[in-house]
Short mmCIF file of C-alpha atoms in Angstrom, two decimals:
data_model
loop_
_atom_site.label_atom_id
_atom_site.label_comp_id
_atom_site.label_asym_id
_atom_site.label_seq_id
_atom_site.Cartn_x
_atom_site.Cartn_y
_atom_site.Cartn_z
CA UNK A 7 81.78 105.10 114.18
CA UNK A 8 78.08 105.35 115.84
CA UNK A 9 77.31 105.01 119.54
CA UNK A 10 76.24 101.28 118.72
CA UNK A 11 79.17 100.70 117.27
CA UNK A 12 81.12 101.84 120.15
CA UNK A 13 79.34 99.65 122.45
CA UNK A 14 79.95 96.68 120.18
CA UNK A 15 83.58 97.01 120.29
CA UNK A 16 83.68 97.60 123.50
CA UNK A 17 81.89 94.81 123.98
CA UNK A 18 84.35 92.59 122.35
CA UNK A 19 87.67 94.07 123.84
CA UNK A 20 87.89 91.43 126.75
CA UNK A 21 87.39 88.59 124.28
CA UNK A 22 89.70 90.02 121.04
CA UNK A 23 92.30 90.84 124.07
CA UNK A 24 91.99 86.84 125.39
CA UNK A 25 92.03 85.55 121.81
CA UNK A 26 95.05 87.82 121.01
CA UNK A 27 96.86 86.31 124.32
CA UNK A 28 99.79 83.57 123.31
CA UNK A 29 99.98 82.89 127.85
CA UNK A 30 97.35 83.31 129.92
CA UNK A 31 96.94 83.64 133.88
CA UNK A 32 93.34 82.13 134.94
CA UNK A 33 92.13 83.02 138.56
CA UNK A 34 89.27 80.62 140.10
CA UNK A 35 88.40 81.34 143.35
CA UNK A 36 86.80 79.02 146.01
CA UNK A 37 83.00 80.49 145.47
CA UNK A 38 83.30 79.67 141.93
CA UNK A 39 85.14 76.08 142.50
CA UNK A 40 82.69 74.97 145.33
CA UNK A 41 79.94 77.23 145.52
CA UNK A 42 78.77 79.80 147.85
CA UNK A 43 78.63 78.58 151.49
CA UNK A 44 74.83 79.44 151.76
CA UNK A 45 74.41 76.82 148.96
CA UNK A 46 76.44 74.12 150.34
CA UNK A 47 79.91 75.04 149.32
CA UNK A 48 82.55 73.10 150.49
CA UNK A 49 82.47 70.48 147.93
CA UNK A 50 83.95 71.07 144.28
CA UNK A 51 81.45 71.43 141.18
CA UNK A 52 83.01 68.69 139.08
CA UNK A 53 80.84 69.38 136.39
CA UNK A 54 81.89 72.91 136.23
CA UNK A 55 85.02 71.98 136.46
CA UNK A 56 85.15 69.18 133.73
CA UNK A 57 83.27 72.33 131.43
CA UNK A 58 86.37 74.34 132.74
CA UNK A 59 88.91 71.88 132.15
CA UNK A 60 87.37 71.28 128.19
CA UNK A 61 87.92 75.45 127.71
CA UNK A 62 91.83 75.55 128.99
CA UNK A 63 92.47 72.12 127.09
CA UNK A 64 91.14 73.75 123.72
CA UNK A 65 93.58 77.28 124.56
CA UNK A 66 96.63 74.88 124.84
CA UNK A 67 95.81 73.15 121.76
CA UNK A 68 95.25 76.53 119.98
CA UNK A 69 99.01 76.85 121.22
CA UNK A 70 98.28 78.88 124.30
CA UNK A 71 100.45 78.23 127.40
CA UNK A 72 97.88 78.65 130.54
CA UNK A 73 98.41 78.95 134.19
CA UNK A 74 95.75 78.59 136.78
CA UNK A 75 95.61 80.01 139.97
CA UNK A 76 92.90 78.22 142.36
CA UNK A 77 91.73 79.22 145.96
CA UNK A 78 89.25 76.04 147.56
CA UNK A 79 91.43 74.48 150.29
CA UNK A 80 90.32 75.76 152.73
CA UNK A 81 86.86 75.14 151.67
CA UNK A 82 87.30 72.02 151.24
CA UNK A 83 89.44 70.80 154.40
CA UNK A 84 87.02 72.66 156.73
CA UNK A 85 84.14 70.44 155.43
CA UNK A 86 86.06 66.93 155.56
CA UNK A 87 87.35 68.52 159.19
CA UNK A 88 84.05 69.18 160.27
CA UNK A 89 84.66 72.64 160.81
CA UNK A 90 82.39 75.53 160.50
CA UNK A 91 81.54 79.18 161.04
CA UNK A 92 84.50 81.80 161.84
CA UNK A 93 87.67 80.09 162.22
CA UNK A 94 90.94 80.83 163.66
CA UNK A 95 93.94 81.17 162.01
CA UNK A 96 95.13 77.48 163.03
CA UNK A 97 91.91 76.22 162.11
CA UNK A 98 92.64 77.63 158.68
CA UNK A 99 95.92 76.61 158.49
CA UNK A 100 94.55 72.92 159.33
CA UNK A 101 91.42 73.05 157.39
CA UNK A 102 94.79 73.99 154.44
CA UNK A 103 96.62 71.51 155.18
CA UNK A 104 93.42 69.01 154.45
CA UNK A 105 92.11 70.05 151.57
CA UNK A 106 95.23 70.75 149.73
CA UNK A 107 95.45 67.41 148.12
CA UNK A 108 92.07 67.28 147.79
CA UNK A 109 92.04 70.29 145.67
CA UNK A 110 95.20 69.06 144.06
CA UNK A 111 92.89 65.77 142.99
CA UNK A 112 90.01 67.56 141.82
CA UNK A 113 91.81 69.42 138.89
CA UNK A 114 94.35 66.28 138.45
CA UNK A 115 90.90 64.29 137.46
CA UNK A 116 88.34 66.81 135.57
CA UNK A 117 92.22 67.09 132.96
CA UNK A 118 92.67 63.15 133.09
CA UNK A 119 90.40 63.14 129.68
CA UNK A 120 92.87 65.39 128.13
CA UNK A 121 95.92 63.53 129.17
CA UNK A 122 97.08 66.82 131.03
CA UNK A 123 100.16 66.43 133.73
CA UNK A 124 98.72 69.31 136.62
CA UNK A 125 101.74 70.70 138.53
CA UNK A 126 101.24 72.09 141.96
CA UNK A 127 102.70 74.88 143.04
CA UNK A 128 102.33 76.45 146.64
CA UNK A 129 103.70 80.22 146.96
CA UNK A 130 103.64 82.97 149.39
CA UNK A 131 104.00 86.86 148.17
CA UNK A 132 107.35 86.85 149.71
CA UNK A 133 108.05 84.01 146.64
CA UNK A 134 107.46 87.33 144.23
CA UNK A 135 109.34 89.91 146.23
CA UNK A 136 112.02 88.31 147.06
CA UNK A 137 114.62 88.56 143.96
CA UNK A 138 116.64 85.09 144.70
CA UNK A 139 112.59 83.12 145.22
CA UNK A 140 111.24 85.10 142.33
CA UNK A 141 114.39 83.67 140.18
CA UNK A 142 113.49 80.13 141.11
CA UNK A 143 110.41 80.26 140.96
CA UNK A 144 110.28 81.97 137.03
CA UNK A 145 112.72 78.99 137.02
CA UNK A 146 110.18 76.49 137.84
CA UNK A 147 106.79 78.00 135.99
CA UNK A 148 109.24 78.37 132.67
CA UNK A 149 110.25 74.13 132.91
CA UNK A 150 106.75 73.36 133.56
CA UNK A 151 105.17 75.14 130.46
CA UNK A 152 108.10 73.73 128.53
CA UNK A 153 107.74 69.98 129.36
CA UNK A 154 103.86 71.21 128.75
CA UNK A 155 102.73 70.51 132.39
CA UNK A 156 99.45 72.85 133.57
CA UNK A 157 100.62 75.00 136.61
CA UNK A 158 98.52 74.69 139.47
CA UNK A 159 98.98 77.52 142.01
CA UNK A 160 97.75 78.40 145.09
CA UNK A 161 98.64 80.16 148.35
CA UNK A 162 100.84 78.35 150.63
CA UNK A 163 98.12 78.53 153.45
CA UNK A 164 99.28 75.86 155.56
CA UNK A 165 102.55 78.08 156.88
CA UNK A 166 100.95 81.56 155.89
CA UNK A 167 100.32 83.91 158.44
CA UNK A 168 99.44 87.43 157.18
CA UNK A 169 98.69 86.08 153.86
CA UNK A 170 95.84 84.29 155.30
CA UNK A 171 94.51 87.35 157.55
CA UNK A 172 94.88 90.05 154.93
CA UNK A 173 95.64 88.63 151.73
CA UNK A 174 94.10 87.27 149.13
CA UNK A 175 94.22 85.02 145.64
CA UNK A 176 93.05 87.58 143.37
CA UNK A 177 96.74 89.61 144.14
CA UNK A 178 98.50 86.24 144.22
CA UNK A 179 97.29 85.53 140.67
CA UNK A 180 98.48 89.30 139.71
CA UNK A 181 101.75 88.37 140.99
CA UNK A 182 102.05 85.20 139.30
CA UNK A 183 101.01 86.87 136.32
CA UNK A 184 103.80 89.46 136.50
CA UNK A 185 106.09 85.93 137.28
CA UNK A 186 105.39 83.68 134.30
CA UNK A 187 105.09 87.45 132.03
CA UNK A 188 101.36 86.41 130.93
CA UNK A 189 99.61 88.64 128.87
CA UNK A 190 96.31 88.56 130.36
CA UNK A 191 94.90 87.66 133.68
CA UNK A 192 91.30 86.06 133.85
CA UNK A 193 89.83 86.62 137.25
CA UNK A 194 86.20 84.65 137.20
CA UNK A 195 83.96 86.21 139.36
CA UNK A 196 80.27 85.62 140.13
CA UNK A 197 79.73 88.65 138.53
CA UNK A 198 80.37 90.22 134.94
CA UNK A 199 82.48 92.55 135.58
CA UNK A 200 82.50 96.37 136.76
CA UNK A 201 79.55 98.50 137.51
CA UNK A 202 78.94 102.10 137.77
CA UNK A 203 77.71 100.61 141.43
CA UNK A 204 76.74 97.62 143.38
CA UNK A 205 73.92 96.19 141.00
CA UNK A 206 72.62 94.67 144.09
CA UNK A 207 71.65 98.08 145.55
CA UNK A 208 71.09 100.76 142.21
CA UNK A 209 69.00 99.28 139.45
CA UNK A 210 70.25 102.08 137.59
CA UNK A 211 74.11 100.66 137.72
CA UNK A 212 76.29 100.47 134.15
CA UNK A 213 78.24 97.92 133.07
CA UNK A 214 81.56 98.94 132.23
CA UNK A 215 83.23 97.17 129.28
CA UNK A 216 86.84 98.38 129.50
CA UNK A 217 88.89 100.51 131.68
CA UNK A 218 91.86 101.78 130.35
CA UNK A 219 93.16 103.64 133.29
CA UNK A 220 92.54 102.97 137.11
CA UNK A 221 91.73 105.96 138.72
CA UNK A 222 90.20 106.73 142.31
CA UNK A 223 87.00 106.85 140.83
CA UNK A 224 87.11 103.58 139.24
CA UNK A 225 88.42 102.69 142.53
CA UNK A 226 85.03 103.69 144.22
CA UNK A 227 83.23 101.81 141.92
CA UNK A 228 84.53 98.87 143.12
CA UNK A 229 84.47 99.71 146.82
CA UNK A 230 80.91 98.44 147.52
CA UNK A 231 81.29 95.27 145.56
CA UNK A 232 81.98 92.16 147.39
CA UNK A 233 80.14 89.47 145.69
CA UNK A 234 82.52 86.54 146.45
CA UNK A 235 82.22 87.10 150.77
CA UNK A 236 81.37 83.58 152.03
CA UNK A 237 83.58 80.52 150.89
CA UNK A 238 86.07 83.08 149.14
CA UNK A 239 88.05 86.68 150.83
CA UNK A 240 88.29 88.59 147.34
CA UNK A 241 85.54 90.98 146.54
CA UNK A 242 85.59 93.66 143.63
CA UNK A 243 88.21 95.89 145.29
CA UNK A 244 90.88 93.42 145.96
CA UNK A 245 90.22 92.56 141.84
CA UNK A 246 90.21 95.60 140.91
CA UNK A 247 93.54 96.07 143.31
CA UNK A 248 94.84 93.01 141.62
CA UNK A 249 94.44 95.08 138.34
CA UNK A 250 96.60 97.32 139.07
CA UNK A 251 99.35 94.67 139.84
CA UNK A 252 99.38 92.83 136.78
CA UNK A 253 98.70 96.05 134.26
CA UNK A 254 101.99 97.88 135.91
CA UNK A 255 103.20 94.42 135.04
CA UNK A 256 102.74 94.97 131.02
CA UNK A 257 99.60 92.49 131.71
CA UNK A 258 95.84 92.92 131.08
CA UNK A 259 93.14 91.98 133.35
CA UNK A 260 89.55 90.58 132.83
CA UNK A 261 87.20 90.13 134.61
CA UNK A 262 84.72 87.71 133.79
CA UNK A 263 81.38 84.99 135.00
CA UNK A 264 82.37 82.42 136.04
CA UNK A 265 79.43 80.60 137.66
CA UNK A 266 78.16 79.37 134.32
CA UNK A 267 79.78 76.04 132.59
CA UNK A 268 82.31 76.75 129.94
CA UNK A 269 83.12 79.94 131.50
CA UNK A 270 86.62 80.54 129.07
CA UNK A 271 83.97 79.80 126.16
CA UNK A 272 81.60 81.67 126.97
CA UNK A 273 83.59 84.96 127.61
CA UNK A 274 85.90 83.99 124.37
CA UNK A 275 82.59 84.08 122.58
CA UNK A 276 81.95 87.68 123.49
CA UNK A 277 79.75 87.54 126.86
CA UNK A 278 79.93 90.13 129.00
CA UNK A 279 83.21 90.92 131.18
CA UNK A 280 85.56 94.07 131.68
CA UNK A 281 89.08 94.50 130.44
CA UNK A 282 91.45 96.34 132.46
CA UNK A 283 93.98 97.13 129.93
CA UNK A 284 97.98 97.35 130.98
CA UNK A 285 99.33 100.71 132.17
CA UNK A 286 102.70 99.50 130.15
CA UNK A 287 104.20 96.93 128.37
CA UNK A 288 106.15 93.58 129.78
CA UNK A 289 109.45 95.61 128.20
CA UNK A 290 108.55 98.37 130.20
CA UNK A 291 107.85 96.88 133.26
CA UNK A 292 111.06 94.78 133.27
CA UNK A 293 113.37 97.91 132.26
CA UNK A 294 111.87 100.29 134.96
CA UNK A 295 112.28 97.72 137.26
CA UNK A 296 115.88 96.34 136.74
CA UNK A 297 117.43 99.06 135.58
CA UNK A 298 115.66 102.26 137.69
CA UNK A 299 114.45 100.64 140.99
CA UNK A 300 117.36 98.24 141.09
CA UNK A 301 121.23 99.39 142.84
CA UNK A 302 123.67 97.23 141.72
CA UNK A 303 125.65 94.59 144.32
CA UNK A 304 128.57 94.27 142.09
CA UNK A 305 129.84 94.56 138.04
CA UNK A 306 131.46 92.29 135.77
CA UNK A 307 133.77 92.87 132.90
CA UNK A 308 133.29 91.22 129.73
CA UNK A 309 135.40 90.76 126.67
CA UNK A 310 134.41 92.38 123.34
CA UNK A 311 132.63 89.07 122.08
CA UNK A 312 130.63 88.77 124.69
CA UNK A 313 129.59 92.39 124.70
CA UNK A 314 128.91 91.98 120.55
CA UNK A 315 126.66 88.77 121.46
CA UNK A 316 124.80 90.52 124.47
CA UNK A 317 124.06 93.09 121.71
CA UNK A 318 122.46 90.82 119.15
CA UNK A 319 119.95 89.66 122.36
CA UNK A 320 121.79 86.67 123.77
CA UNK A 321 122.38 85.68 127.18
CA UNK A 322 125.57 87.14 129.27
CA UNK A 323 127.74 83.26 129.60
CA UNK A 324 130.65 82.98 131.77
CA UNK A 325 133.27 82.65 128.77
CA UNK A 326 133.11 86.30 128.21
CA UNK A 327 133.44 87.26 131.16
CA UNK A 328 136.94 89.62 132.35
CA UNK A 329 136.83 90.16 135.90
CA UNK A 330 133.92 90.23 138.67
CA UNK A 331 134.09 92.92 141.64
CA UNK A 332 131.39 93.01 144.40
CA UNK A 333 129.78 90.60 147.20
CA UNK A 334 126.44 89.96 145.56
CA UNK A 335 123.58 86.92 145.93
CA UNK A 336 121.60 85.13 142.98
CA UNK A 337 119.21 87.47 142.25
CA UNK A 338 120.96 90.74 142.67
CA UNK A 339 121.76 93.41 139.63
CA UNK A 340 124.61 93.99 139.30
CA UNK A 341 126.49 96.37 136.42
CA UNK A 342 127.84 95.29 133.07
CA UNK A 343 131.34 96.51 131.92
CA UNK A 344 133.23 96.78 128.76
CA UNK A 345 136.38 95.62 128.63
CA UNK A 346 137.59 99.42 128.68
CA UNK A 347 135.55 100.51 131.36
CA UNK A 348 132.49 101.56 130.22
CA UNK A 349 129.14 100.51 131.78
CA UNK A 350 127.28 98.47 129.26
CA UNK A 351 124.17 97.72 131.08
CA UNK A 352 123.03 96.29 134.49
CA UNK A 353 121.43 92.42 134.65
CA UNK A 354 120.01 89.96 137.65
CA UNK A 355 123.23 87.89 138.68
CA UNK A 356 122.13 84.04 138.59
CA UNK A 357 125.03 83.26 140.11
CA UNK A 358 126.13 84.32 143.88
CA UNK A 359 129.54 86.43 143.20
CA UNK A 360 131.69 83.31 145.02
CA UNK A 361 130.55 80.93 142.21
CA UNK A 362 130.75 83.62 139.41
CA UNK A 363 134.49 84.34 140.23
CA UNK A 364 134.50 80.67 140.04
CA UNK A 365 133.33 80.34 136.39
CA UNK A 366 134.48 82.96 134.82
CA UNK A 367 136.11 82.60 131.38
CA UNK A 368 135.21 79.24 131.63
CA UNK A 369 133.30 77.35 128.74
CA UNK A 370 129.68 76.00 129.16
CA UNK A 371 130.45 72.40 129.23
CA UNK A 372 133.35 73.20 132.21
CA UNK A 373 130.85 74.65 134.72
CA UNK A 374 129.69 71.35 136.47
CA UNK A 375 133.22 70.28 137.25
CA UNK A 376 133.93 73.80 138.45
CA UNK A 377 130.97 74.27 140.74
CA UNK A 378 130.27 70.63 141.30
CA UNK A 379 126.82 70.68 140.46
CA UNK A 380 124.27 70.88 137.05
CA UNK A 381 123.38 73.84 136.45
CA UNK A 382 122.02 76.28 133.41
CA UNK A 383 125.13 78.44 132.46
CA UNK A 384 124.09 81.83 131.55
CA UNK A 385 125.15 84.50 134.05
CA UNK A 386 122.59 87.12 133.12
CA UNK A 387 119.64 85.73 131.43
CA UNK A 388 118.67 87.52 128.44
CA UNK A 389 115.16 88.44 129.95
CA UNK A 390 116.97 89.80 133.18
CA UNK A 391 119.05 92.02 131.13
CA UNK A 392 119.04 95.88 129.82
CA UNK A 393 121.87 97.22 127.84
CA UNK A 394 122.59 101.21 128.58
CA UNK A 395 120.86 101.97 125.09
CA UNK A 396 117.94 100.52 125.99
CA UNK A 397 116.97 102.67 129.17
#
């Protein structure tokens, strides 16, 4: 293959990796959504955002589940506050609290021609770290993409302390892309990607197309980059930080303009972006996490069916289950046990161990009257779950 050839395809790796995507994570922060503050920002670009809203309706009817992660309310409720220059945290949290539901009627409008339901969803990192929040949360994302809803995230600013002072949505969206299990995160940005160095400053500066590993020099790359400092708090580092996130997540990364209308199109089409490929895959990620950084709270002992079905890739359900042994929450691991005694595989408990002892060898339909409430009946999800041969 020549050198021009090599370009080309590198070229085209951030748009092949988006078409090649079946769930996708987009990031749109508030300097994209409103503008910069030197240019007015404070009000939403409803043009660009129509243009926007045209791209993500064609992905869902290629079949495409999307999920968009938005920054802007602050933006927005410090202009219909009256608000201005360096606020405090209150003021932020207020300026939140304001513009929330505008921001929440903004995307609910520019998707009204496509007859697409927008679900908001307010989250705080402790949503992702916490096991038992990050449960019910996958919960919720999962029964919005199935009833075909558009996830709406954003930071939950208004009761956010730290998050406000230090963090930012470019990791949020890399955490709710390792949440939902998308396989690529779009971050649009102002600018097209990665340079060899601030294009502002060096004339000279590259454009890189892909990175396939993040290393400390592609780290200093991005150290001098903050093109989205006004309206927004993400520059190039905290992208290239969220990156990082998402690939050890099994998830790529692109970063791509944003300013222009049609942004989704435009990049799809093979514009110019960079693609942070994944440092492993979702499987990966989800093994080294549940069954190496995980100690288990308790074990259960299932019958021989119910180890033969776990086998085959279905869900751990009550019916099979022997005995349960431990004090463990929703949301712990906890070991899986064959009916003689031999560890089968570790799995995140859905139930506490109280309501588990409860169900046990009890049929689907018998929960409700057991626990008293509705609830789904598999004990170990079959995406929470990793059998001892599978390590």
């Amino acid at each position: 293959m020549s050198s021009d050839e090599h370009q080309n395809a590198a070229q085209s790796a951030a748009s092949d990796a988006a078409r090649a995507a079946k769930r996708l994570v987009i990031k749109v922060g508030s300097a994209i959504l409103c503008g910069p503050t030197d240019e007015g920002g404070g009000a939403v670009r409803e043009a660009w955002l129509a243009s926007l809203a045209q791209d993500i309706a064609g992905l869902r009817k290629s079949g495409r589940e999307v999920v968009v992660v938005t920054s802007g309310a602050i933006a927005l409720g410090r202009r219909r506050l009256g608000l201005s220059g360096a606020l405090r945290l209150d003021e932020k949290q207020a300026a939140s609290a304001a513009g929330q539901a505008a921001l929440a009627q903004a995307w609910q409008e520019a998707f009204a021609p496509h007859e697409v339901a927008i679900a908001q969803i307010l989250i705080t990192l402790e949503d992702t770290e916490s096991r038992r929040r990050y449960l019910n949360a996958r919960a919720t994302f999962r029964t919005l993409l199935g009833l075909g809803a558009l996830p709406l995230v954003n930071e939950n600013d208004t009761i956010a302390t730290s998050e406000i002072r230090y963090g930012d949505n470019d990791r949020l969206a890399a955490h709710a892309a390792q949440l939902v299990e998308s396989d690529v995160l779009i971050i649009l940005s102002d600018i097209d990607g990665l340079y060899t160095a601030d294009p502002r400053k060096e004339s000279t500066a590259e454009h890189i197309a892909v990175v396939d590993a993040i290393t400390p020099e592609i780290e200093r790359m991005a150290g001098g980059v903050n093109r989205d400092a006004g309206v927004g708090s993400g520059g190039m580092a905290s992208k290239i930080a969220a990156a990082k996130i998402a690939g050890g997540a099994g998830c790529d990364t692109i970063i791509a303009p944003g300013l222009g209308d049609n942004p989704l199109k435009a990049m799809l089409d093979g514009g110019a972006a960079t693609l942070f490929r994944a440092s492993m895959t979702h499987d990966g990620a989800r093994r080294q996490w549940i069954a190496g950084r995980l100690k288990p709270a308790g074990r259960i002992t299932i019958d021989d069916g119910a180890a033969k079905a776990l086998h085959s890739g279905a869900s751990l359900l009550p019916a099979g289950v022997i005995d349960v042994t431990g004090a463990f929450s929703r949301g712990d691991a906890i070991e899986i046990l064959t009916a003689d005694g031999r560890i089968l595989g570790q799995g995140l408990s859905t139930y506490d161990a109280i309501d588990a002892r409860a169900v046990a060898g009890a049929k689907s339909d018998k929960i409700e009257a057991l626990l008293g409430y509705r609830r789904r009946p598999a004990l170990i999800e079959k995406d929470d779950l990793i059998l001892r041969s599978e390590r």
